[in-house]
Coordinates of C-alpha atoms and ligand atoms in Angstrom, one line a residue:
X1 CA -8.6 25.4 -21.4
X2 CA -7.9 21.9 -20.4
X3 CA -8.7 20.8 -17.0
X4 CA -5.4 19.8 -14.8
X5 CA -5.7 16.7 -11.9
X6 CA -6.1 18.2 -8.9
X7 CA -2.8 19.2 -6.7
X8 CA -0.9 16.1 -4.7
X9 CA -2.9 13.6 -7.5
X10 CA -1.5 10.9 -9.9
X11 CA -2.7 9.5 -13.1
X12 CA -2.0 6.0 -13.7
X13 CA -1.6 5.2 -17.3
X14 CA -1.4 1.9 -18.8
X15 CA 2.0 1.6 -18.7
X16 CA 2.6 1.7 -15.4
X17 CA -0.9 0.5 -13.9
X18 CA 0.6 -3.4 -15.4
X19 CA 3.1 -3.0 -12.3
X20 CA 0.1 -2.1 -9.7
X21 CA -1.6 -5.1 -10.8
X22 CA 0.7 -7.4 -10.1
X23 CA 1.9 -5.5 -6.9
X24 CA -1.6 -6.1 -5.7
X25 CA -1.5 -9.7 -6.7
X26 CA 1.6 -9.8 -4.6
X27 CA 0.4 -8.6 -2.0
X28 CA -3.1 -10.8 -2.0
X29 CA -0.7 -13.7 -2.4
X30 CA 1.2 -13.0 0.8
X31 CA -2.2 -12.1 2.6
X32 CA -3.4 -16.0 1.6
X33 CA -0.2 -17.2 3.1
X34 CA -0.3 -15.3 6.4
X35 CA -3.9 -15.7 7.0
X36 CA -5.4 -12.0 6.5
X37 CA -8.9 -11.8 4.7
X38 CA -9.9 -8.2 2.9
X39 CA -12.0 -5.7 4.2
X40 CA -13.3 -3.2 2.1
X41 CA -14.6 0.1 4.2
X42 CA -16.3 3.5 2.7
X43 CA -14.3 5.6 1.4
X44 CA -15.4 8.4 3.3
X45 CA -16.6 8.1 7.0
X46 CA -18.6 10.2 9.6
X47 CA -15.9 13.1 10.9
X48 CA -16.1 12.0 14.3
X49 CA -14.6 8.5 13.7
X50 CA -11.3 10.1 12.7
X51 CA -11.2 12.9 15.4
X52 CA -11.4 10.3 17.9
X53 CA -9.6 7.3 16.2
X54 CA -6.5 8.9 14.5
X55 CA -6.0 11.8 17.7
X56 CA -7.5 15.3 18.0
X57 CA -4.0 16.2 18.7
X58 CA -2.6 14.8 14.9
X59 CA -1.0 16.8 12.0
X60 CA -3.6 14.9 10.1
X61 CA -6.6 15.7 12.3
X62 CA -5.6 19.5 13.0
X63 CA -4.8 20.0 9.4
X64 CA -4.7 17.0 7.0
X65 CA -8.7 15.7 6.4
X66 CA -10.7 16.6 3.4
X67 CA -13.4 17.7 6.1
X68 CA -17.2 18.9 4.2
X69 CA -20.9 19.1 5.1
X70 CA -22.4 16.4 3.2
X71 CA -26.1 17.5 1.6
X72 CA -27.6 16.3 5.2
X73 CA -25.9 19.0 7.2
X74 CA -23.4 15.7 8.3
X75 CA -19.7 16.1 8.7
X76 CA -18.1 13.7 6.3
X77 CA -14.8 13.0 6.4
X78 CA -12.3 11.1 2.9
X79 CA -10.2 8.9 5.2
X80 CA -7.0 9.4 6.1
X81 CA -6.0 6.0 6.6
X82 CA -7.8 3.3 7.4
X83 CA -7.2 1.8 10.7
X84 CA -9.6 3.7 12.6
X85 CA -12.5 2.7 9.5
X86 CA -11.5 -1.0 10.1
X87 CA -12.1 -1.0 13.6
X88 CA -15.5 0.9 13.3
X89 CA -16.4 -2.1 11.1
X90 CA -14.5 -4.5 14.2
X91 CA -17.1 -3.0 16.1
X92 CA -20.2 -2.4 13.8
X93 CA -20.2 -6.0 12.1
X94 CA -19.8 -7.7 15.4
X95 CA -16.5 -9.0 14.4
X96 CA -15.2 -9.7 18.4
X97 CA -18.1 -12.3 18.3
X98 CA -15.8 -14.1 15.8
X99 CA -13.1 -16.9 16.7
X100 CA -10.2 -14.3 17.2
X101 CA -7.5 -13.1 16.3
X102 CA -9.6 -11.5 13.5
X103 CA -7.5 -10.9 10.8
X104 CA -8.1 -8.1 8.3
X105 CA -6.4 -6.4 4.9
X106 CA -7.4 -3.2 2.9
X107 CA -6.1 -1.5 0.1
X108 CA -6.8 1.6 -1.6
X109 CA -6.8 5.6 -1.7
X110 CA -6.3 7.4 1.6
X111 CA -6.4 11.6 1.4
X112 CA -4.3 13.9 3.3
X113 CA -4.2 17.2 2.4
X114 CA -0.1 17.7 3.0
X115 CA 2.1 19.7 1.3
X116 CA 2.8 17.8 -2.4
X117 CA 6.0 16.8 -2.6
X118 CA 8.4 13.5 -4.0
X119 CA 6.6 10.8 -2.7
X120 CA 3.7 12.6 -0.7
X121 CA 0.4 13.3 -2.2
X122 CA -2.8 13.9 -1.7
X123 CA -4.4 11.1 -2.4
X124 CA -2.4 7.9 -2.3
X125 CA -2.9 4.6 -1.9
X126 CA -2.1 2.2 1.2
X127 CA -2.4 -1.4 1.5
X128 CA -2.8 -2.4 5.5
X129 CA -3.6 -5.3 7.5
X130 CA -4.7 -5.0 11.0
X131 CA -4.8 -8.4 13.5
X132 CA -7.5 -8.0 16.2
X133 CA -8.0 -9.8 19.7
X134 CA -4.8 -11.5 21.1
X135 CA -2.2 -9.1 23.6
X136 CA 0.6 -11.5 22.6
X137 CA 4.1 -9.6 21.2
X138 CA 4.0 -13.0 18.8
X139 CA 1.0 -10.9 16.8
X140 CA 3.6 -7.5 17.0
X141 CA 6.3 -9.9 15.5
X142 CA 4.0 -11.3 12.9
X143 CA 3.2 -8.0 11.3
X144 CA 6.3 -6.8 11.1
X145 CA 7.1 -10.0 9.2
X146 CA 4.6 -9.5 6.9
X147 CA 5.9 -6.1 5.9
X148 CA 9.6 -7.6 5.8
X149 CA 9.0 -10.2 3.5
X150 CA 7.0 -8.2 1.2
X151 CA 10.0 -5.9 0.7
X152 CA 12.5 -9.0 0.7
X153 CA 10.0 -10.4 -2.7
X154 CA 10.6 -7.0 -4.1
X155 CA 14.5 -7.2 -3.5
X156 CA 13.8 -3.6 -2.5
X157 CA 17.6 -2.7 -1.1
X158 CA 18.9 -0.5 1.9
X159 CA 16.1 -1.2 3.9
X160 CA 15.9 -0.6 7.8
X161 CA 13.5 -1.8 10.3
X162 CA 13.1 0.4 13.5
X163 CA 11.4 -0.6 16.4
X164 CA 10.3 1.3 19.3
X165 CA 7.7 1.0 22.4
X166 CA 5.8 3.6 22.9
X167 CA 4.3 2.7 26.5
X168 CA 0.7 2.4 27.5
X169 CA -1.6 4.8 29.4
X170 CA 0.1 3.5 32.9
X171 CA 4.0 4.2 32.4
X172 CA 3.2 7.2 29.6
X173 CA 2.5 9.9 31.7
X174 CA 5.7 10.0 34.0
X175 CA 7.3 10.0 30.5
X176 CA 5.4 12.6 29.1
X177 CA 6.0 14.6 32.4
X178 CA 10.1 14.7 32.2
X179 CA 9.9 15.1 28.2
X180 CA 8.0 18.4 29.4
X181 CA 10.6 19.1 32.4
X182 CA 13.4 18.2 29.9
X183 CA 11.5 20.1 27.0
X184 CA 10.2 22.9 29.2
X185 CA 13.5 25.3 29.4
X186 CA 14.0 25.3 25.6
X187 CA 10.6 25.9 24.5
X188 CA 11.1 28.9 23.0
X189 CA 13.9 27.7 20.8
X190 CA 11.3 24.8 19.4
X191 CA 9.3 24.9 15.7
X192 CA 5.9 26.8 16.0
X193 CA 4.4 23.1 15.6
X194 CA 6.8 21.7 18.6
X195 CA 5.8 24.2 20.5
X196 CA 2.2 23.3 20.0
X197 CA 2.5 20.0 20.8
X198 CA 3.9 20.8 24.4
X199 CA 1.3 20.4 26.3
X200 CA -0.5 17.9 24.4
X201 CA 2.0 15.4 23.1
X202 CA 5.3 16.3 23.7
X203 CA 6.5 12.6 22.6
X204 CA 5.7 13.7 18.9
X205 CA 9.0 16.3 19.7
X206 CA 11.4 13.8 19.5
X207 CA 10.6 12.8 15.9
X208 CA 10.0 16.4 14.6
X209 CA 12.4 17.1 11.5
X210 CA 13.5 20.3 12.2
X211 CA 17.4 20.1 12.9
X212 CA 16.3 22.3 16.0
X213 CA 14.1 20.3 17.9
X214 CA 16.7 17.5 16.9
X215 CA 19.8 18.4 18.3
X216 CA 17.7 19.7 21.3
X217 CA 15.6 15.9 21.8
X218 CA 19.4 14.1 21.3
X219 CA 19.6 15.3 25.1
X220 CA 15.9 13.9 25.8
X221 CA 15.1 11.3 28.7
X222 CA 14.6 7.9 27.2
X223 CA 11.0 5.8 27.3
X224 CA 13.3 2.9 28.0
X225 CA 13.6 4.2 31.2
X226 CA 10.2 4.9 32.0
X227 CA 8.4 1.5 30.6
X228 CA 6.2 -0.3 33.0
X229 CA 7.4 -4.2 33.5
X230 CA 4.5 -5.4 31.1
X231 CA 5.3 -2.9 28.4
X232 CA 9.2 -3.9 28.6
X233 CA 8.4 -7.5 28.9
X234 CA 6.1 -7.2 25.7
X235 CA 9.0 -5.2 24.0
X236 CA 12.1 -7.5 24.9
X237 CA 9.3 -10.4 23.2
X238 CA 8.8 -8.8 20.1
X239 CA 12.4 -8.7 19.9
X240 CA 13.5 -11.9 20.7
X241 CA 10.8 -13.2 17.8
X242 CA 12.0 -11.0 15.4
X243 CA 15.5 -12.2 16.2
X244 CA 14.3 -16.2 15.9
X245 CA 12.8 -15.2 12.7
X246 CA 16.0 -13.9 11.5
X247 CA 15.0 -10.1 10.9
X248 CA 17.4 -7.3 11.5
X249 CA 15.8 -4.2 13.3
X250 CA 17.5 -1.1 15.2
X251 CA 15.8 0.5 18.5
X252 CA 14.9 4.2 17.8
X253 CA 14.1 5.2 20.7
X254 CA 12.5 8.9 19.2
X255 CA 10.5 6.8 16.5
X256 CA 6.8 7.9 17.7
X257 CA 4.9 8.1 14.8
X258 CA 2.1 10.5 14.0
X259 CA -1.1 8.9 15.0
X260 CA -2.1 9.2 18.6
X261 CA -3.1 5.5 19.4
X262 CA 0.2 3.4 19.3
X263 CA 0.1 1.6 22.7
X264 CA 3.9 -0.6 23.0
X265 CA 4.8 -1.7 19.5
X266 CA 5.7 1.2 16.9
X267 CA 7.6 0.3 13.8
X268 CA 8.5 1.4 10.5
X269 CA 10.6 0.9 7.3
X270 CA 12.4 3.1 5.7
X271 CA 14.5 3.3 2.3
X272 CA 17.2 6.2 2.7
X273 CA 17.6 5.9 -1.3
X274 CA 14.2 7.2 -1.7
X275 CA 14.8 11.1 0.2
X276 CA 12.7 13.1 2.5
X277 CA 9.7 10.5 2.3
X278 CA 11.8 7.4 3.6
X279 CA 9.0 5.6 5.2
X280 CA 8.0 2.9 3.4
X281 CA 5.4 1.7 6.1
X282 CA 4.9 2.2 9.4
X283 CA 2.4 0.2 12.2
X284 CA 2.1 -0.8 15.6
X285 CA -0.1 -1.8 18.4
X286 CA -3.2 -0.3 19.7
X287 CA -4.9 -1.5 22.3
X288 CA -6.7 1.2 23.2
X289 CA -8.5 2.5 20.1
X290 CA -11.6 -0.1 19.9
X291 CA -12.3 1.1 23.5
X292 CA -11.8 4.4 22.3
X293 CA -14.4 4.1 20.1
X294 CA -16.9 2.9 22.2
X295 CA -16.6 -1.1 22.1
X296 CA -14.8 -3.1 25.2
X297 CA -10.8 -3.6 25.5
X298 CA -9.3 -5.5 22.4
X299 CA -6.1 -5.3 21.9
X300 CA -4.8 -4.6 18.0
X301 CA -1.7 -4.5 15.9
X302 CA -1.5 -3.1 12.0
X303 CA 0.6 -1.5 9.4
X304 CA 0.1 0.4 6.8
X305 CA 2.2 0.6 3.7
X306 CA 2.5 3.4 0.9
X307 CA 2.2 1.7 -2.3
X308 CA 3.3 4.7 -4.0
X309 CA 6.6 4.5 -1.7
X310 CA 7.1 0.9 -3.1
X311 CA 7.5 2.5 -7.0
X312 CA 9.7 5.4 -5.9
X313 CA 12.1 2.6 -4.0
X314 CA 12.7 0.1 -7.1
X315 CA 13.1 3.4 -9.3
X316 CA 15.9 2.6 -11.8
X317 CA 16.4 -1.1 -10.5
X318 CA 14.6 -4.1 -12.8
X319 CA 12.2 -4.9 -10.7
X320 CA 9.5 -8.5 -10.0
X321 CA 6.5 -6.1 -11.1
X322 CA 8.1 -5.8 -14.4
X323 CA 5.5 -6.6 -16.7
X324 CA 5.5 -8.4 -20.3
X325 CA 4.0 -6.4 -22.8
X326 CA 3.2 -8.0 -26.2
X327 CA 0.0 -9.9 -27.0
X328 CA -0.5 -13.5 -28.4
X329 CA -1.8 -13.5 -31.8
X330 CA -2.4 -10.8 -34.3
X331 CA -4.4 -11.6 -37.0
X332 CA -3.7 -9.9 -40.7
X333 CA -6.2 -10.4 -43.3
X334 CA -7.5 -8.4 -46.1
X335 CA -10.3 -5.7 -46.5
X336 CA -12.6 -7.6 -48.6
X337 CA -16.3 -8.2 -46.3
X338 CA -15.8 -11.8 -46.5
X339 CA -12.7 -11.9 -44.9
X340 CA -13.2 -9.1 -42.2
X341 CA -16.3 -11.2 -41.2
X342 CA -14.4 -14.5 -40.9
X343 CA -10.6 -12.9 -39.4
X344 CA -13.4 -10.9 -36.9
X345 CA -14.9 -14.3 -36.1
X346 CA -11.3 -16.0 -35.6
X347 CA -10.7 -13.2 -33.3
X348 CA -13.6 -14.1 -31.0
X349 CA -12.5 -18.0 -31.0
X350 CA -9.0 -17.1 -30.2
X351 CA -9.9 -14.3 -27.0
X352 CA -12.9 -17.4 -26.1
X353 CA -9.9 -19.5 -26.1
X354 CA -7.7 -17.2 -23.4
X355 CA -5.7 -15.7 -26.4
X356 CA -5.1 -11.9 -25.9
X357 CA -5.4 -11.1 -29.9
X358 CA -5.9 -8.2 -31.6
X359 CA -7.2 -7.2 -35.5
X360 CA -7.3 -4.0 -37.2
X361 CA -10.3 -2.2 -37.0
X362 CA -9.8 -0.3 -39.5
X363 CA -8.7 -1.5 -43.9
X364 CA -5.3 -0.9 -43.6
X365 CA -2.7 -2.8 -46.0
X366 CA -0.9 -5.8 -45.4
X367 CA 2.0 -4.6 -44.8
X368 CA 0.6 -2.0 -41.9
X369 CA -1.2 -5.0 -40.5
X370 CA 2.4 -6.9 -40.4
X371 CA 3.7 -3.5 -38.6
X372 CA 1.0 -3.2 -36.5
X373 CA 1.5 -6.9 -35.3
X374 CA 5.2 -5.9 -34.6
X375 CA 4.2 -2.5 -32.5
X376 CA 1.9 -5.3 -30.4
X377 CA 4.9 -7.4 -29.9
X378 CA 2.7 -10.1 -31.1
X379 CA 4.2 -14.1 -30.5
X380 CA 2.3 -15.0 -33.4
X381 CA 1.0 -12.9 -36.6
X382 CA -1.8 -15.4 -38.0
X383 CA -2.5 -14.6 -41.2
X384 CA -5.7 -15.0 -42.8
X385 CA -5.8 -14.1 -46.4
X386 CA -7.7 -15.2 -49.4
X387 CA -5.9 -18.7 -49.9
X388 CA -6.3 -19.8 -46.4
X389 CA -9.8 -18.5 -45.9
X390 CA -10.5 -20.9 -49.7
X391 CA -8.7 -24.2 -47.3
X392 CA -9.8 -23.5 -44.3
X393 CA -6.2 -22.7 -42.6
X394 CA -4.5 -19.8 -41.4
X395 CA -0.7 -19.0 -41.9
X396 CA 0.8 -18.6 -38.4
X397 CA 4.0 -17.0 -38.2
X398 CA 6.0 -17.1 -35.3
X399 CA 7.1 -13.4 -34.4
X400 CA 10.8 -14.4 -32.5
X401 CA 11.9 -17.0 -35.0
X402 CA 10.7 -16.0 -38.3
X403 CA 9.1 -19.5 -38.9
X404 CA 5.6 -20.1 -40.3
X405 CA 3.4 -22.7 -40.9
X406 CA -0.5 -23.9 -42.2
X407 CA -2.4 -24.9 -39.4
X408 CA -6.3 -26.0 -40.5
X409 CA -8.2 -23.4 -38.4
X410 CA -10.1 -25.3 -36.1
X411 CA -6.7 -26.5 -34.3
X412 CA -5.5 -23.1 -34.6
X413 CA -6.7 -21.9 -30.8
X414 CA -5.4 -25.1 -29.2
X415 CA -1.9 -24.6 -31.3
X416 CA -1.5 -20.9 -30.3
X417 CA -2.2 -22.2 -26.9
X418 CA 0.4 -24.9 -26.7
X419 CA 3.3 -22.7 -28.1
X420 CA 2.7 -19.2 -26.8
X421 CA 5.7 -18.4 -24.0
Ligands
HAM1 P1 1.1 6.2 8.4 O1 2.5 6.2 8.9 O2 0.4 7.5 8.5 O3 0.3 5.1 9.2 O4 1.0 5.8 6.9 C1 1.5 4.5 6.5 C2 2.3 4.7 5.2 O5 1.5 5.3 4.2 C3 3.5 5.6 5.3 O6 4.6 4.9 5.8 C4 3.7 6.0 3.9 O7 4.4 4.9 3.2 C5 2.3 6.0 3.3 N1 1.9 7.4 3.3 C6 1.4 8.2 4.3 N2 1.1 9.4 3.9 C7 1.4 9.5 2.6 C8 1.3 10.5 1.6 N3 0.8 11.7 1.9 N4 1.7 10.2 0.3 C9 2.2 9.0 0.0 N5 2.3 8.0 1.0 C10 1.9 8.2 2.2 C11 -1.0 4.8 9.0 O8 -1.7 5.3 8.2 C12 -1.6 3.8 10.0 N6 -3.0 3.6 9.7 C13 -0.8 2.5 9.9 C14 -1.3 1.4 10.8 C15 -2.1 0.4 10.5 N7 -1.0 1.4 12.1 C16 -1.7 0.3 12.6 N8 -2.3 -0.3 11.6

């Protein structure tokens, strides 16, 4: 019996993994031009960082981690995400000793055991940044321009940008007090996991999914009403840059997201076109995780985006990760051992020269080799029979127009070079 990929995982085959390529050069690109230099963290971390990074109180936490005993007796954790693993390595590297802000990217696979679904696996990949050391809402606005304009170079449509503040640990609590006064006489009418997060973070009720908790949290007291004057001040700021910078957003107040330590800032975008999985990324401050895990106050802002999501959204529209398939030069020559010795040797030139070129491996005719060249979508077929290998020339025939021509082969490389597209 064959072996099946595990539940919630993809394979990536050639045809597609073109487009993730040049999604990742994208995304590199924009990272150059905003100022954000890579990280790359373990893949797996020790348990504990995620328990008290992402939020003992989390779906992802409770339920979510791939969660074993490594050889050692240690409890290993495959991340979740990464922001928690970046600021472990903040913290371990010494990175606050830096010129701050410290600015960092990632990307790669994150695991969540969830329930597989259209646009939610198990393992998927994320690409973040995360800005460390500076309080100012300037930081909150640059992220969120980041994200934007990486969506606006995919001429991704239909997008929406909501903003929300989520407090901090001074105007929080009297929030979280009248969501559980407000919250308190319908508890029983919550879902099982609403009702769980009661006591512990009854904020996370407002963006549950159920139509229940819902229509009930439509009635809900508003943070707006609760923010202290720094977290409204920081708000209105982040909103008046994302205004100068020309970038539409809606409030959503009930926009809490699912990791326990957004502190003011909370965003995300989402693509209706796309269904039940509609967030596209999602980030926000956190100025309390670095203390959390054990270094002094430093303020924080990040985002993380599903790369996966990106594919689903530009789904039946032509896209800028469409890739050109079709190689340069594919040479046809004959079986004798003369010839497969010199068209092999032509081959290595050409590839030495930058040329993607291929040659049949095999002794198949002419006329295969002339099909073969076509299935390639070659620019040139070269052709290197028993006549040009006597003069020293190849015949290169140009693929589009039909044209061919003797070119002596030691200009052949710089020709092919000069006229591929
Ligand atoms: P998150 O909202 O959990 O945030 O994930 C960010 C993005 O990853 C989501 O918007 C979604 O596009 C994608 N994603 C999440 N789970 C899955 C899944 N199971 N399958 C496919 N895609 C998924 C974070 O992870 C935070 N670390 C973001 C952040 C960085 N906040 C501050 N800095």
């Amino acid at each position: 019996m064959v072996i099946s990929r595990p539940r919630g995982t993809n394979d990536f085959l050639p045809e597609v993994t073109g487009k993730w390529q040049k999604l990742e050069a994208m995304l590199r690109e924009l990272c150059r031009q905003y100022g954000y230099q890579e990280i790359r963290t373990p893949i797996f971390e020790e348990t504990e960082l995620f328990n008290r990074g992402v939020g003992s109180t989390t779906d992802i936490v409770q339920k979510e981690m791939y969660t074993f005993s490594d050889h050692g007796g240690r409890s290993i954790t495959l991340r979740p995400e990464n922001t928690a693993s970046a600021c472990r390595a903040y913290l371990e590297n010494k990175l606050y000793g830096q010129i701050q802000p410290v600015k960092l990217y990632y990307m790669g696979p994150m695991f969540r055991y969830e329930k597989p679904q259209a646009g939610r696996f198990r393992q998927f990949h994320q690409f973040g940044i995360e800005l460390f050391g500076t309080e100012d809402p300037a930081a909150d606005a640059e992220v969120i321009c980041f994200a934007w304009e990486l969506y606006r170079r995919l001429q991704i449509k239909n997008l929406q940008l909501k903003i929300n503040s989520v407090g901090c640990p001074h105007c929080r609590p009297q929030y979280k007090q009248a969501l559980q006064d407000f919250f308190r006489p319908h508890l029983n009418e919550l879902c099982p996991s609403c009702q769980s997060r009661f006591e512990r973070n009854p904020l996370r009720i407002l963006d549950c999914k159920s139509p229940i908790c819902q229509e009930i949290g439509n009635g809900a007291p508003l943070i707006y009403d609760f923010l202290c004057e720094d977290c409204r001040d920081h708000f209105q700021q982040v909103q008046s840059f994302l205004n100068a910078a020309g970038i539409a957003f809606e409030l959503d107040p009930h926009m809490v997201r699912g990791l326990d330590y957004y502190t003011k800032t909370a965003f995300e975008i989402q693509v209706a076109a796309i269904g039940a999985q509609s967030a596209v990324c999602g980030g926000g401050r956190y100025d309390g995780l670095i203390e959390e895990l054990g270094g002094e106050p430093t303020p924080a802002v990040g985002f993380a985006l599903g790369m996966e999501r990106i594919f689903s959204a530009l789904a039946g529209q032509s896209d800028e990760l469409e890739t050109k398939d079709g190689i340069d030069a594919y040479i046809i020559s004959s079986s004798a051992p003369q010839l497969r010795a010199a068209s092999f040797a032509l081959a290595n030139t050409l590839r030495s020269a930058g040329l993607s070129t291929e040659i049949e491996l095999g002794k198949k005719s002419f006329k295969a080799q002339m099909k073969a060249a076509d299935r390639f979508h070659a620019a040139f077929a070269v052709i290197f029979g028993e006549d040009e290998f006597a003069q020293g020339t190849a015949a290169v025939k140009d693929m589009s127009s039909g044209e061919q021509i003797n070119i002596p082969l030691d200009e052949l490389a710089t020709y092919l070079c000069a006229h591929r597209q």
